Amino acid sequence: MTDIIHIVLEIIGVLFLCYVAFFKSYFSEKGKNVATKEDIEEITMKVEAIKNEFSLFSQSKADYLKDRKESALDFLESISIWIDYSMKPMDLIFNNLTNIVVLSNLISDLRVQASKATTNYWKLYTYFEEDIVHDSSANVYNKCIELNNITLRFLVVLEKHAKMIKHYEDILTKVKDRDEIIKKRETLIKVINAIQDEYYQEKEQIENDVILCRLDFTIMLSQVLKIKTPTN
């Protein structure tokens, strides 16, 4: 009887060890599977983060290139308008040599356009590092300044003389001896005509240079930005 009990106990012991070994292996593998899933989730999250960062980088780069292109086109547009305003007085001055309001508006408009072009000029520098862009933009900008200064100086002097002529015209309605006032008025008009002739000469010397510099800048810009220009 004792031997039978001993044998049964041994069998139970073996079964218990098999049970423990089986479940230990099962739970160990189960633990590995859980760890693998956690690893996959972590890797997936990292991949998604990298994809998001790359997407943001791509978008930022696209936005930067767009802003870069716009800064160049804004500068080109602003100097073109500035040039037009620097030449514009000749279309209006003939019939407004003594019109203070017109002359004052021309001066104000010219200064506004100069300010816009200057702002866009420095904005261009923040987006372009190429020497060819710096050199070409500086060239056309400096030529525009020369034309601007010639026109502005002419308009300011013209405005000053226009105010004096207006003053003489007001006096003519109040005095009996008009001859002296009329002579002074005629003298001022002659001075204005002389100033106008001088302005023509200065303007013609720089005007062609400005237009050529703008053309050179436009061609250079189309190459840098790879913009196809229309051909005949």
XYZ file of C-alpha atoms in Angstrom:
232
model
C 0.000 0.000 0.000
C 2.822 2.312 0.879
C 4.506 1.619 -2.454
C 1.327 2.450 -4.333
C 0.987 5.770 -2.518
C 4.631 6.584 -3.292
C 4.125 5.839 -6.989
C 0.982 8.018 -7.109
C 2.830 10.887 -5.445
C 5.656 10.616 -7.978
C 3.162 10.695 -10.859
C 1.459 13.743 -9.368
C 4.880 15.422 -8.988
C 5.772 14.769 -12.635
C 2.400 16.067 -13.794
C 2.825 19.175 -11.650
C 6.255 19.851 -13.116
C 4.888 19.419 -16.645
C 2.044 21.748 -15.819
C 4.388 24.377 -14.427
C 6.767 24.063 -17.403
C 3.924 24.321 -19.942
C 2.264 27.363 -18.461
C 5.581 29.047 -17.729
C 6.505 28.689 -21.395
C 3.013 29.853 -22.462
C 3.006 32.944 -20.278
C 6.600 33.742 -21.219
C 5.729 33.610 -24.950
C 2.580 35.550 -24.227
C 4.705 38.204 -22.578
C 6.964 38.322 -25.619
C 3.955 38.791 -27.882
C 2.713 41.669 -25.734
C 6.131 43.307 -25.821
C 6.269 42.915 -29.597
C 2.915 44.653 -29.993
C 4.061 47.495 -27.748
C 7.229 47.826 -29.811
C 5.195 47.937 -33.006
C 2.923 50.612 -31.588
C 5.919 52.697 -30.516
C 7.605 52.320 -33.907
C 4.359 53.200 -35.657
C 4.022 56.360 -33.563
C 7.618 57.345 -34.365
C 7.076 56.738 -38.069
C 3.922 58.856 -38.021
C 5.777 61.617 -36.165
C 8.561 61.557 -38.744
C 6.006 61.633 -41.559
C 4.308 64.619 -39.944
C 7.621 66.403 -39.496
C 8.550 65.725 -43.105
C 5.138 66.954 -44.240
C 5.584 70.149 -42.226
C 9.096 70.566 -43.599
C 7.858 70.062 -47.164
C 5.048 72.545 -46.598
C 7.427 75.037 -44.993
C 9.832 74.679 -47.891
C 6.998 75.160 -50.387
C 5.809 78.247 -48.510
C 9.361 79.590 -48.400
C 9.853 79.113 -52.143
C 6.499 80.765 -52.789
C 7.407 83.739 -50.566
C 10.822 83.903 -52.214
C 9.296 84.124 -55.664
C 6.716 86.671 -54.527
C 9.395 88.879 -52.964
C 11.225 89.057 -56.280
C 8.073 89.761 -58.270
C 6.957 92.369 -55.722
C 10.268 94.163 -56.114
C 10.028 94.076 -59.892
C 6.482 95.415 -59.786
C 7.304 98.155 -57.289
C 10.294 99.480 -59.229
C 8.242 99.425 -62.432
C 5.571 101.573 -60.803
C 8.286 103.754 -59.280
C 9.847 104.301 -62.709
C 6.459 105.176 -64.165
C 5.841 107.715 -61.417
C 9.304 109.178 -61.952
C 8.458 109.725 -65.621
C 4.805 110.567 -65.088
C 5.260 114.300 -64.348
C 5.989 115.052 -67.985
C 2.452 113.992 -68.907
C 0.927 116.426 -66.434
C 3.317 119.335 -66.008
C 2.700 121.062 -69.327
C -0.752 122.242 -68.253
C -0.021 122.421 -64.536
C 3.188 124.416 -64.174
C 1.513 126.632 -61.587
C -1.004 124.143 -60.172
C 0.179 123.710 -56.593
C -2.257 120.885 -55.786
C -1.220 118.770 -58.773
C 2.471 119.322 -58.082
C 2.045 118.508 -54.399
C 0.223 115.266 -55.247
C 2.948 114.267 -57.697
C 5.601 114.789 -55.023
C 3.616 112.783 -52.472
C 2.929 109.915 -54.899
C 6.562 109.730 -55.940
C 7.721 109.494 -52.325
C 5.189 106.759 -51.573
C 6.344 104.667 -54.533
C 9.985 105.166 -53.568
C 9.194 103.916 -50.060
C 7.408 100.807 -51.363
C 10.250 99.972 -53.732
C 12.799 100.396 -50.938
C 10.844 98.072 -48.643
C 10.632 95.402 -51.343
C 14.313 95.874 -52.168
C 15.401 94.916 -48.649
C 12.783 92.170 -48.489
C 14.406 90.679 -51.580
C 17.699 90.404 -49.702
C 16.121 88.229 -47.001
C 15.147 85.566 -49.535
C 18.045 85.572 -51.996
C 21.699 84.894 -51.286
C 22.848 84.783 -54.914
C 25.340 87.514 -55.795
C 23.817 87.888 -59.235
C 20.468 88.811 -57.668
C 22.077 91.250 -55.248
C 24.126 92.925 -57.973
C 21.299 93.198 -60.479
C 18.720 94.419 -57.965
C 21.180 96.958 -56.535
C 21.960 98.193 -60.023
C 18.343 98.833 -61.017
C 17.474 100.179 -57.559
C 20.307 102.719 -57.584
C 19.401 103.840 -61.103
C 15.808 104.308 -59.967
C 17.053 106.450 -57.088
C 18.927 108.672 -59.542
C 15.830 109.122 -61.703
C 13.683 109.645 -58.627
C 15.991 112.344 -57.245
C 16.079 114.220 -60.543
C 12.283 114.208 -60.819
C 11.716 114.968 -57.143
C 14.147 117.878 -57.184
C 12.443 119.281 -60.269
C 8.959 118.965 -58.737
C 9.966 120.561 -55.424
C 11.530 123.559 -57.175
C 8.535 123.781 -59.470
C 6.155 123.715 -56.505
C 8.109 126.494 -54.805
C 7.915 128.734 -57.889
C 4.258 127.845 -58.425
C 3.479 129.148 -54.946
C 5.285 132.393 -55.739
C 3.371 132.787 -59.011
C 0.115 132.123 -57.156
C 1.120 134.810 -54.672
C 1.733 137.323 -57.478
C -1.573 136.457 -59.091
C -3.372 137.104 -55.814
C -1.618 140.488 -55.505
C -2.619 141.479 -59.055
C -6.260 141.530 -57.987
C -5.504 143.958 -55.141
C -3.020 146.527 -56.477
C -3.309 149.312 -59.013
C 0.298 149.222 -60.257
C 0.270 145.811 -61.879
C 3.236 146.165 -64.243
C 5.937 145.315 -61.717
C 4.030 142.304 -60.423
C 3.408 141.069 -63.966
C 7.124 141.372 -64.761
C 8.021 139.334 -61.695
C 5.467 136.715 -62.671
C 6.835 136.509 -66.222
C 10.382 136.226 -64.884
C 9.352 133.289 -62.719
C 7.726 131.560 -65.676
C 10.970 131.930 -67.639
C 12.851 130.419 -64.701
C 10.407 127.505 -64.647
C 10.896 126.923 -68.385
C 14.668 126.915 -67.919
C 14.363 124.434 -65.054
C 12.114 122.286 -67.218
C 14.671 122.187 -70.048
C 17.397 121.220 -67.595
C 15.193 118.461 -66.227
C 14.606 117.075 -69.727
C 18.342 116.782 -70.322
C 19.066 115.090 -66.998
C 16.095 112.759 -67.335
C 17.028 111.580 -70.825
C 20.542 110.643 -69.672
C 19.328 108.364 -66.900
C 15.983 107.215 -68.293
C 17.403 104.762 -70.821
C 19.817 103.364 -68.235
C 16.935 102.702 -65.852
C 14.883 100.886 -68.487
C 17.853 98.738 -69.534
C 18.671 97.878 -65.918
C 15.073 96.829 -65.315
C 15.191 94.628 -68.421
C 18.465 93.029 -67.266
C 16.960 92.367 -63.836
C 13.842 90.819 -65.388
C 15.894 88.464 -67.580
C 18.150 87.507 -64.673
C 15.137 86.880 -62.439
C 13.457 84.644 -64.997
C 16.605 82.523 -65.063
C 16.967 82.313 -61.290
C 13.301 81.473 -60.771
C 13.147 79.427 -63.983
C 10.218 81.436 -65.305
C 9.720 81.081 -69.032
C 9.435 84.459 -70.740
C 7.216 84.772 -73.815
C 9.046 84.762 -77.121
C 8.011 86.366 -80.385
